[in-house]
Structures are given as C-alpha cells and as structure tokens.
PDB file of C-alpha atoms and ligand atoms in Angstrom:
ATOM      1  CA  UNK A   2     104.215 110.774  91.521  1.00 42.00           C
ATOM      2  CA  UNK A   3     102.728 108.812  88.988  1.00 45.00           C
ATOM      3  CA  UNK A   4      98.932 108.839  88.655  1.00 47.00           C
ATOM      4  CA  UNK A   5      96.008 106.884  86.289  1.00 47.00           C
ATOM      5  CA  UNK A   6      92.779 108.046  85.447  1.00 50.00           C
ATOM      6  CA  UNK A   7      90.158 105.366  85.897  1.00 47.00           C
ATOM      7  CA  UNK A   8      85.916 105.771  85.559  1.00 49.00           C
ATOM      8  CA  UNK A   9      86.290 106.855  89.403  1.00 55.00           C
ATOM      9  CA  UNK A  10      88.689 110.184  89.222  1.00 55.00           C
ATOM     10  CA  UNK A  11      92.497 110.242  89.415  1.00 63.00           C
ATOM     11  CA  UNK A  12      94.134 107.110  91.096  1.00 70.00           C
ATOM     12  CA  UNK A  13      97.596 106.551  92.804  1.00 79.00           C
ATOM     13  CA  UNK A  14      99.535 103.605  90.600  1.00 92.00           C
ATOM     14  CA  UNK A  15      99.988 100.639  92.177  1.00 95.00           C
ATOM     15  CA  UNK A  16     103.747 100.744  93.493  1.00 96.00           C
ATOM     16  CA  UNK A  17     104.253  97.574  95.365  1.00 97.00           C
ATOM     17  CA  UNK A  18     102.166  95.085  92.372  1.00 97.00           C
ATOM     18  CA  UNK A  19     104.153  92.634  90.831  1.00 97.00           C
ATOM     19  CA  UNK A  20     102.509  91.143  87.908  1.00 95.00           C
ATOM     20  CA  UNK A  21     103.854  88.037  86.045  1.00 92.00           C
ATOM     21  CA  UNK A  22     105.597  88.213  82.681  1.00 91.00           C
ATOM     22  CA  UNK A  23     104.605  86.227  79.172  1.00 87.00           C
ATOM     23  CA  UNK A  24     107.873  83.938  80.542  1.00 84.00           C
ATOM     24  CA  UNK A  25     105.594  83.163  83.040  1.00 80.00           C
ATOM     25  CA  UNK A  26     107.953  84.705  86.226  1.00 85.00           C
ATOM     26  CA  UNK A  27     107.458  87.705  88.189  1.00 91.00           C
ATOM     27  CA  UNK A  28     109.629  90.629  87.711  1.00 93.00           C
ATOM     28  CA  UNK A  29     111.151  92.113  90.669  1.00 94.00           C
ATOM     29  CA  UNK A  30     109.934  89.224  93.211  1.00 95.00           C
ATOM     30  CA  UNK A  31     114.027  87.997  92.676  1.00 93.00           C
ATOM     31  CA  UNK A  32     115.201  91.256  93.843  1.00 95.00           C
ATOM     32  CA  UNK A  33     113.112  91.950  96.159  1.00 97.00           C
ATOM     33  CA  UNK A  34     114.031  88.248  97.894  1.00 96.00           C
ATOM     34  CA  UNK A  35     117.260  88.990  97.199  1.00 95.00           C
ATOM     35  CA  UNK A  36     118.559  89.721 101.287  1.00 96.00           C
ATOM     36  CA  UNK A  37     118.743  86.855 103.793  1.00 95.00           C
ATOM     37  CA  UNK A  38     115.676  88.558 105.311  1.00 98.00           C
ATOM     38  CA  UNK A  39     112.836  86.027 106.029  1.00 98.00           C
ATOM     39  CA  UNK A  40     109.676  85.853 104.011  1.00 98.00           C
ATOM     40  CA  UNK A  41     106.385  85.337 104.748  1.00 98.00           C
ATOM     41  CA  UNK A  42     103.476  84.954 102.760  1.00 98.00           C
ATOM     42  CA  UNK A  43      99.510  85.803 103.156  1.00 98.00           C
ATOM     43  CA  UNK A  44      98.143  83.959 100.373  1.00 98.00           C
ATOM     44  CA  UNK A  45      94.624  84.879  99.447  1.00 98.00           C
ATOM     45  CA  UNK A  46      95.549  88.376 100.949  1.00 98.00           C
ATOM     46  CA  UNK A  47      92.500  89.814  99.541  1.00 98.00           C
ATOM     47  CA  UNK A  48      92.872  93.702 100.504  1.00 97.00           C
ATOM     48  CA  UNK A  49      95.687  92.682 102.518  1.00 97.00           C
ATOM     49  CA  UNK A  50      94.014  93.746 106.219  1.00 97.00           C
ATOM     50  CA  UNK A  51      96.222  91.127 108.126  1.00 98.00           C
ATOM     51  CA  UNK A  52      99.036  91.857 105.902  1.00 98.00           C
ATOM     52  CA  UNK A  53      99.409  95.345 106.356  1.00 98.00           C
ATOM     53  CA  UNK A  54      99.118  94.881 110.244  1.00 98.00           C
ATOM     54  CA  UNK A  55     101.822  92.161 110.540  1.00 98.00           C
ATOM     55  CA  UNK A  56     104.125  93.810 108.132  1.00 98.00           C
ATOM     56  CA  UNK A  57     104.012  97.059 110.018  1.00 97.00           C
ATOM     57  CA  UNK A  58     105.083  94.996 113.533  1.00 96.00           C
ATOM     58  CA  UNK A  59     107.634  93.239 112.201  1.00 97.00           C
ATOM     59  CA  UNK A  60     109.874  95.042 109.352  1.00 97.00           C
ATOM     60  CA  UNK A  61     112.648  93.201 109.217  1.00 98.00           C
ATOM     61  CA  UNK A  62     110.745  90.573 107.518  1.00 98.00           C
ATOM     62  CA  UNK A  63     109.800  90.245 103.874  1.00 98.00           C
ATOM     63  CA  UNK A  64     106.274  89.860 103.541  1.00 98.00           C
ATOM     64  CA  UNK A  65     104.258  88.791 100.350  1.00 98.00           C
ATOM     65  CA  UNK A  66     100.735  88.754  99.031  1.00 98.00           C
ATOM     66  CA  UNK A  67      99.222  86.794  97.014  1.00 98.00           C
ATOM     67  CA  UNK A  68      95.827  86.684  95.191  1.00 98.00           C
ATOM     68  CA  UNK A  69      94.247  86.407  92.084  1.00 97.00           C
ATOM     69  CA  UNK A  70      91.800  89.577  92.424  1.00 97.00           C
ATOM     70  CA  UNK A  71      93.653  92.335  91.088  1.00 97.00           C
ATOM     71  CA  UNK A  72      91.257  95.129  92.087  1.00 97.00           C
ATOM     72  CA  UNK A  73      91.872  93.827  95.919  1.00 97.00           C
ATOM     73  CA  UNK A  74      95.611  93.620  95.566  1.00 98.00           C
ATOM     74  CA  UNK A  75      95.307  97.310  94.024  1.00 97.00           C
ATOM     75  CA  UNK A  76      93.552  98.196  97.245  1.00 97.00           C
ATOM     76  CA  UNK A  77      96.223  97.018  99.308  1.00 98.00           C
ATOM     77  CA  UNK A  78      98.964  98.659  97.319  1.00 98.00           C
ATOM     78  CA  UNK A  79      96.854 101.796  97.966  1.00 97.00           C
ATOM     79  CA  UNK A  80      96.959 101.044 101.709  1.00 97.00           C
ATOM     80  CA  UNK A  81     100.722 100.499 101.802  1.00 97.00           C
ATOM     81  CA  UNK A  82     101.425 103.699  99.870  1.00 97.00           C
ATOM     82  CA  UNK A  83      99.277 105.868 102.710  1.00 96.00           C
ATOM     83  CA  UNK A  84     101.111 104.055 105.399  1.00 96.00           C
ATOM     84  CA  UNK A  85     104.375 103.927 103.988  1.00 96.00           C
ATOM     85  CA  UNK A  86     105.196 100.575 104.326  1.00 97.00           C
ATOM     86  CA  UNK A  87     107.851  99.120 102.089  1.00 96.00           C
ATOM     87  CA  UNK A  88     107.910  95.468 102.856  1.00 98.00           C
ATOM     88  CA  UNK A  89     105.637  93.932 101.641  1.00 98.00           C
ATOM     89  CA  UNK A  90     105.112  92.987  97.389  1.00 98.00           C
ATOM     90  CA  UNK A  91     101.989  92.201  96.036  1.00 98.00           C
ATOM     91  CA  UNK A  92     101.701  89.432  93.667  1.00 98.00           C
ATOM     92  CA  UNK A  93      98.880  88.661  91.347  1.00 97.00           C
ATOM     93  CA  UNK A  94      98.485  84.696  91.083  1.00 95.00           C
ATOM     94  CA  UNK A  95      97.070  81.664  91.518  1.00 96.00           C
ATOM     95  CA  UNK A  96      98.423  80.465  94.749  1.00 97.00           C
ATOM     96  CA  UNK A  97     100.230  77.053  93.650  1.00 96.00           C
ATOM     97  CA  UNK A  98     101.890  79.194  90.614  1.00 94.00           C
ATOM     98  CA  UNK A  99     103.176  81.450  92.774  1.00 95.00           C
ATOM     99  CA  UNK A 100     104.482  78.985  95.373  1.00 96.00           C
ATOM    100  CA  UNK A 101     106.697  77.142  92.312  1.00 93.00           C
ATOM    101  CA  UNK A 102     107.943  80.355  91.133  1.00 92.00           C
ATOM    102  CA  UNK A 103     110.076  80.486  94.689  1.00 95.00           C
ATOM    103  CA  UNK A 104     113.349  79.262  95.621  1.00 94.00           C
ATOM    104  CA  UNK A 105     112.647  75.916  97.536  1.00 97.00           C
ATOM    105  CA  UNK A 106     113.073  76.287 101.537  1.00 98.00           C
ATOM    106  CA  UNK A 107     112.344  80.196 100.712  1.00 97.00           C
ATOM    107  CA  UNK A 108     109.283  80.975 103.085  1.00 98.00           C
ATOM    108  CA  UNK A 109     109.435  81.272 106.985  1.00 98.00           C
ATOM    109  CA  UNK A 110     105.910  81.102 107.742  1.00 98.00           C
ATOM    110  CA  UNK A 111     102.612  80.928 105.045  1.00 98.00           C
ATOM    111  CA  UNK A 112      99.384  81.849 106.124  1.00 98.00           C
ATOM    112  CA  UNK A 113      96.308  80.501 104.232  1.00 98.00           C
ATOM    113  CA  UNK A 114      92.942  82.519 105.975  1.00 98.00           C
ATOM    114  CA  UNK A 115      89.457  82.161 105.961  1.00 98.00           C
ATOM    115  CA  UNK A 116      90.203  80.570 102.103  1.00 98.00           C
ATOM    116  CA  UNK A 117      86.758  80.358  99.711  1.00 97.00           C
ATOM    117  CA  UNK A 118      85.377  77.057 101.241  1.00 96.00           C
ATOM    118  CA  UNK A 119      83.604  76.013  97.745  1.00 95.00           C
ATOM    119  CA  UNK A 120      81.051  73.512  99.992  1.00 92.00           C
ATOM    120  CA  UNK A 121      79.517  71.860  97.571  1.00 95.00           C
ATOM    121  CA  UNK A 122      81.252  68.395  96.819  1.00 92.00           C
ATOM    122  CA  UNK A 123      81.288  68.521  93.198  1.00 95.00           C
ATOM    123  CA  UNK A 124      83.574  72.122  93.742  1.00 94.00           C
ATOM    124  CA  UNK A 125      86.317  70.583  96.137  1.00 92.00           C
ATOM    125  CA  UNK A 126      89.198  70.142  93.922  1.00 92.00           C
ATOM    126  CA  UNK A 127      88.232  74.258  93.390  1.00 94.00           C
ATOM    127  CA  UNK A 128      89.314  74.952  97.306  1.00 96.00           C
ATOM    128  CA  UNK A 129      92.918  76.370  97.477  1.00 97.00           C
ATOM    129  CA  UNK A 130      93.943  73.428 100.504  1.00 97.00           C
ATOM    130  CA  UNK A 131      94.187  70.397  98.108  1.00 96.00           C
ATOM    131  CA  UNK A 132      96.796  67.947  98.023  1.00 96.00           C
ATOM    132  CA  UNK A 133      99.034  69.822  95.193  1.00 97.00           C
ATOM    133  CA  UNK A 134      98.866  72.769  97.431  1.00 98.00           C
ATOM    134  CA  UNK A 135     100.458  70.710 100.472  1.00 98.00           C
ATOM    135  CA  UNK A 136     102.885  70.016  97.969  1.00 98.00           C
ATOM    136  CA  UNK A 137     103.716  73.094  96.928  1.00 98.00           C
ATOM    137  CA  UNK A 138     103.595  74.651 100.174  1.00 98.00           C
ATOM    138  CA  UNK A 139     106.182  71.888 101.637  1.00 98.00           C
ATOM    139  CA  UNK A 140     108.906  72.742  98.868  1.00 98.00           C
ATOM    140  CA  UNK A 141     108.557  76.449  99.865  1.00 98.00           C
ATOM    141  CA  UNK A 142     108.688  76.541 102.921  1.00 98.00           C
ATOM    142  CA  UNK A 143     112.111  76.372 105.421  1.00 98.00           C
ATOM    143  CA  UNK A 144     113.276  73.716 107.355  1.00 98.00           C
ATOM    144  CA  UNK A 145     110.563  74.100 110.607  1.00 98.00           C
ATOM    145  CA  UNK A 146     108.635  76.754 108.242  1.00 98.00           C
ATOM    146  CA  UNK A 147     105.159  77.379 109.310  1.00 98.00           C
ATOM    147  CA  UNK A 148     102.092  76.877 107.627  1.00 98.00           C
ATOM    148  CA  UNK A 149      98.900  78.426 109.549  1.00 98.00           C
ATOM    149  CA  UNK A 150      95.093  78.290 108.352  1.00 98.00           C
ATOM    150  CA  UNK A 151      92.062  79.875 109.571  1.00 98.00           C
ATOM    151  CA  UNK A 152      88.604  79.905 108.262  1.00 98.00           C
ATOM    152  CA  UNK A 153      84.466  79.950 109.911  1.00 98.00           C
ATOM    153  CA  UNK A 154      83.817  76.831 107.676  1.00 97.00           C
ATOM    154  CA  UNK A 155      83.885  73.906 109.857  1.00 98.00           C
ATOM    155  CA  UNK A 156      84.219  70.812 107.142  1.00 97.00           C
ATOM    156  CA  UNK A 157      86.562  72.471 105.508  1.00 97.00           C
ATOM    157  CA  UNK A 158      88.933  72.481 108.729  1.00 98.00           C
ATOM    158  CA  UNK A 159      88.097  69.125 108.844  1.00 97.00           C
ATOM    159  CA  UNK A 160      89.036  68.521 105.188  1.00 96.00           C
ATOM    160  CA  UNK A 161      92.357  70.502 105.914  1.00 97.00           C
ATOM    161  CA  UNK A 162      93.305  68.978 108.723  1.00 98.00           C
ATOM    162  CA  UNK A 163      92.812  65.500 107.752  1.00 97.00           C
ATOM    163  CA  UNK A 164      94.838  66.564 104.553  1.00 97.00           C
ATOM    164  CA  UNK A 165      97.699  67.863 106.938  1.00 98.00           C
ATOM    165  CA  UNK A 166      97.682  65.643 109.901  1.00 98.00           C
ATOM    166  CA  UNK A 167      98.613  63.054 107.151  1.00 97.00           C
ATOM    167  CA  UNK A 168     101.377  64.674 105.614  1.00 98.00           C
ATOM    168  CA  UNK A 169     104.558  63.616 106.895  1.00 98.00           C
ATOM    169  CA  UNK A 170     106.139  65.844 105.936  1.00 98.00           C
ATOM    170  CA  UNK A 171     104.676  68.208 108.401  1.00 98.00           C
ATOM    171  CA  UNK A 172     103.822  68.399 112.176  1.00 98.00           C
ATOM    172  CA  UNK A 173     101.267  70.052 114.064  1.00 98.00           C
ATOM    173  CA  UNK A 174     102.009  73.009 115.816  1.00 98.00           C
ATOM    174  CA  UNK A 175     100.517  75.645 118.472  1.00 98.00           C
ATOM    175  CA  UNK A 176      97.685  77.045 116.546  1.00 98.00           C
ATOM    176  CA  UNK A 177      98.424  81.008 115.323  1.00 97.00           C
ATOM    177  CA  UNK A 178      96.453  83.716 117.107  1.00 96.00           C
ATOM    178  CA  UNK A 179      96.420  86.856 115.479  1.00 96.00           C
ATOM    179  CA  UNK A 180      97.070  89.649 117.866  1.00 95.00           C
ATOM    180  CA  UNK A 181      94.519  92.561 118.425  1.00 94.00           C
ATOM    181  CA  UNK A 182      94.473  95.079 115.196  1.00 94.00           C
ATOM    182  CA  UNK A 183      95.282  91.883 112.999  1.00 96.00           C
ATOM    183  CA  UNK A 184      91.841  90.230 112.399  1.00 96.00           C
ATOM    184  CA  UNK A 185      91.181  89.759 108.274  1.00 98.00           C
ATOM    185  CA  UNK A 186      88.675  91.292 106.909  1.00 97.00           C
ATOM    186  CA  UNK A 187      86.255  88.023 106.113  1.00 97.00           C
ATOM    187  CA  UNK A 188      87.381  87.235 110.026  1.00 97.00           C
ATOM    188  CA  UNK A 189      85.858  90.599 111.460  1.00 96.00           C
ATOM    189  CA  UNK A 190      82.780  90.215 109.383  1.00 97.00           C
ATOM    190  CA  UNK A 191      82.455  86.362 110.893  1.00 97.00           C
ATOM    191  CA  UNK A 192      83.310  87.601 114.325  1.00 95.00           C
ATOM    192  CA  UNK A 193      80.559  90.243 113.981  1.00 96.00           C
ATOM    193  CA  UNK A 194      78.027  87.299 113.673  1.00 97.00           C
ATOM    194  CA  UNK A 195      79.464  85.542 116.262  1.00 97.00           C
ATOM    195  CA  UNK A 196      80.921  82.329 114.275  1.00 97.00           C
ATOM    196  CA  UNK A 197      83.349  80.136 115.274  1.00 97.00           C
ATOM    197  CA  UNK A 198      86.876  80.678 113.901  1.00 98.00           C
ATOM    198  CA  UNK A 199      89.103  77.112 113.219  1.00 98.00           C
ATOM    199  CA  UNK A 200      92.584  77.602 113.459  1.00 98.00           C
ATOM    200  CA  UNK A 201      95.416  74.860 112.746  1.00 98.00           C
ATOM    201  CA  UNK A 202      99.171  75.282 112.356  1.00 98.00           C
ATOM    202  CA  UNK A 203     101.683  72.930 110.900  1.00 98.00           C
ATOM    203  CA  UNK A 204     105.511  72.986 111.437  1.00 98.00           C
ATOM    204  CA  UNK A 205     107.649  71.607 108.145  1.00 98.00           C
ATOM    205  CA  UNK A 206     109.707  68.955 109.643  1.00 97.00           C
ATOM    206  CA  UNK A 207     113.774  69.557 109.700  1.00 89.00           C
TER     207      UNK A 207
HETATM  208  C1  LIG B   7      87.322  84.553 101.211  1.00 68.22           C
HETATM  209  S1  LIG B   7      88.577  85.646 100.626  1.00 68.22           S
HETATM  210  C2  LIG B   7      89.562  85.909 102.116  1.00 68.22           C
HETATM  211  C3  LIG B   7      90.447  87.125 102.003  1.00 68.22           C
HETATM  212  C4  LIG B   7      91.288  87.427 103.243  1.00 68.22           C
HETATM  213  N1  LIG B   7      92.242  86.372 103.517  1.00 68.22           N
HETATM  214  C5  LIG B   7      90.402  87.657 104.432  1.00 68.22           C
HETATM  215  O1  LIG B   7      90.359  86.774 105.301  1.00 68.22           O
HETATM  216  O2  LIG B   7      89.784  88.731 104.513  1.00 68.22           O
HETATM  217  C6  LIG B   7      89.603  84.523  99.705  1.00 68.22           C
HETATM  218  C7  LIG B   7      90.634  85.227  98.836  1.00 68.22           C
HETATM  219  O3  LIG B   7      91.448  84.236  98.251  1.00 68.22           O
HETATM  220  C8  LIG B   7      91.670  84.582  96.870  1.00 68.22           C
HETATM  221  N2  LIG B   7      91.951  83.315  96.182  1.00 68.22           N
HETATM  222  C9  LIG B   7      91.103  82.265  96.023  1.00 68.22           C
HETATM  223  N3  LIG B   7      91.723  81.256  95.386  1.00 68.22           N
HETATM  224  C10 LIG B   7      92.981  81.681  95.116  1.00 68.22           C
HETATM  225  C11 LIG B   7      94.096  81.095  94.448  1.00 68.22           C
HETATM  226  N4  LIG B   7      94.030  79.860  93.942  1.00 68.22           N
HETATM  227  N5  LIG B   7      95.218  81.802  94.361  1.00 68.22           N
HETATM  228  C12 LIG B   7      95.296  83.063  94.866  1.00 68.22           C
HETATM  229  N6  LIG B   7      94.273  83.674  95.499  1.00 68.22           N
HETATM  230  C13 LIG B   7      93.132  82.990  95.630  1.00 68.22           C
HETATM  231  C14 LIG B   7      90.382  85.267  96.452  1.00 68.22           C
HETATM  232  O4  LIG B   7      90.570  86.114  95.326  1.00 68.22           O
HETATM  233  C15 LIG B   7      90.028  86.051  97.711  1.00 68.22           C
HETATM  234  O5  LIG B   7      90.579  87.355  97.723  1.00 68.22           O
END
C-alpha cells in the first residue's frame, strides 16, 4: 500500500482525495458520478464525522465532501480507509466551485452544517449561505433535491432563512434530524455546552 513520510512518522496516502487540475476540473469526480446512483453532498465536511456515518447507512448512495482544509479532508480519507468505506470522494474546494463543476440536476440532497458564521457585518459576503450559493446550489440539485442547514449561530439562521424562504425556486421542507451516531463534530462540541442547534430544510421545486 502506498505510504508518505510526513514530520509526524509514516502516513497512509490519501485514497479517496480528489484534487482539482490546472484545467480547473476534478479528476475522477466524472467517473466516480458516472452510475445512476444518487449523490449527496456534505459541504464544509470538515473531518467528515457526519459523512462517514451517513455513508456507512446508506451505500447505495454516492456521497461527496467538500472543503477547502486539506489537512481535514486528509483526516477523513484516513477514516474511510480504516473503515473501509468506498463511497464517498473527497473533494478539495471552495464550495460554489465545486457546485459548477457538476452536471446540473446532479445532487439528491446537500447538506450545509454548522457553516463558519463570520458575525461581524463587514465579513458577511465571507459566509458560505450567500445569494450565489443559492444559486449554485439550485442548478445542482434534482428536481425535489434537498438542501438542509444546521448551525448554533442564531442570526445566521435568520440570515439563511430569510435568503431561502425567498427563493422561489425552493420550498420549505421538514427540517433534517440527524439520527443518533451522526452528530458533526462542531455539533457535539455545541451540544456539550448546551446550545441551541437551528435546523432548516428546503425542497427544490419540480
Ligand atoms: C465550522 S466548520 C464545520 C465542519 C463540520 N461541518 C462540522 O460541523 O463539524 C466549517 C467548515 O467549512 C469549511 N469551509 C468554509 N468555507 C468553505 C467554502 N467556501 N468551501 C468549502 N469549504 C468551506 C471549513 O474549512 C470548515 O472545515
């Protein structure tokens, strides 16, 4: 099996990273999509907690993700390896990148949780729920694809769900509740201090 040295001893290689190309797409991602399998995508994965869990219920879907952070995506990779999942990919990316590389109508279900709430006002066009992002997220997803968000930070729900409940291209739907064994790991570390989680889903209209 192929192994890298790094400053802390002898490392697996990452096996399920896809990285993008100087052409600016994503080698492998094509293939990978390639079945009529459905996708889903955790973007902002960060060590890919949630992922891992759903992926592991449910293989017969696809499951993808997404973050910018490298070292956490190397984690995950790491993760899948010792558990022997194989469906899931792991895609290094800004978010709205990766959602234009897809084909249109690709993605079942996209889950956006406990996102970086930048608070201060000056940093909002920073936070990952913007309007380009509804954008993006519309052309990816299906026909009554889902779109589900979760975070501790309470005007930032408010700031997404204005955002959404105004989009008409989408509907609200039953809020997504993680089952037991799923909980991110920014969502164990807020329910450990006994904050209040904000969920909101959102059905793509048919
Ligand atoms: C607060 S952490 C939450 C991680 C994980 N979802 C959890 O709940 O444990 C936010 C993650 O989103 C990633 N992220 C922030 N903006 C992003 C963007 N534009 N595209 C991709 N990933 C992004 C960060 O690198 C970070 O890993």
């Amino acid at each position: 099996m192929a192994r890298e040295r790094s400053s802390r001893g002898t490392r697996q290689a990452p096996r399920y990273l896809l990285l993008p190309d100087e052409q600016g797409g994503i080698p492998g991602l094509n293939a990978f999509l390639a079945s009529d399998a459905p996708v889903e995508a955790d973007i902002g994965c960060g060590r890919g907690r949630f992922l891992l869990a759903r992926a592991m219920r449910d293989p017969a879907t696809l499951w993808l993700g997404v973050d910018r952070m490298r070292i956490r995506l190397e984690k995950c990779d790491r993760r899948l390896q010792e558990a022997d999942i194989r469906n899931v990919r792991l895609i290094r990316a800004d978010a709205l990148e990766f959602l234009s590389w897809l084909p249109p109508g690709r993605l079942r279900a996209i889950y956006v949780l406990f996102p970086d709430p930048w608070p201060k006002r000056r940093h909002h066009d920073r936070r990952l729920v913007r309007p380009a992002f509804a954008d993006a997220a519309c052309r990816a997803l299906e026909p009554n694809g889902l779109l589900h968000l979760a975070t501790d930070d309470a005007p930032y729900f408010a700031w997404m769900r204005r955002l959404l409940e105004g989009d008409m291209r989408l509907e609200p739907a039953p809020a997504f509740q993680p089952q037991p064994g799923e909980e991110t790991e920014f969502e164990s570390l807020f329910l450990k201090q006994a904050r209040p989680i904000h969920r909101a889903s959102f059905q793509r209209r048919g």
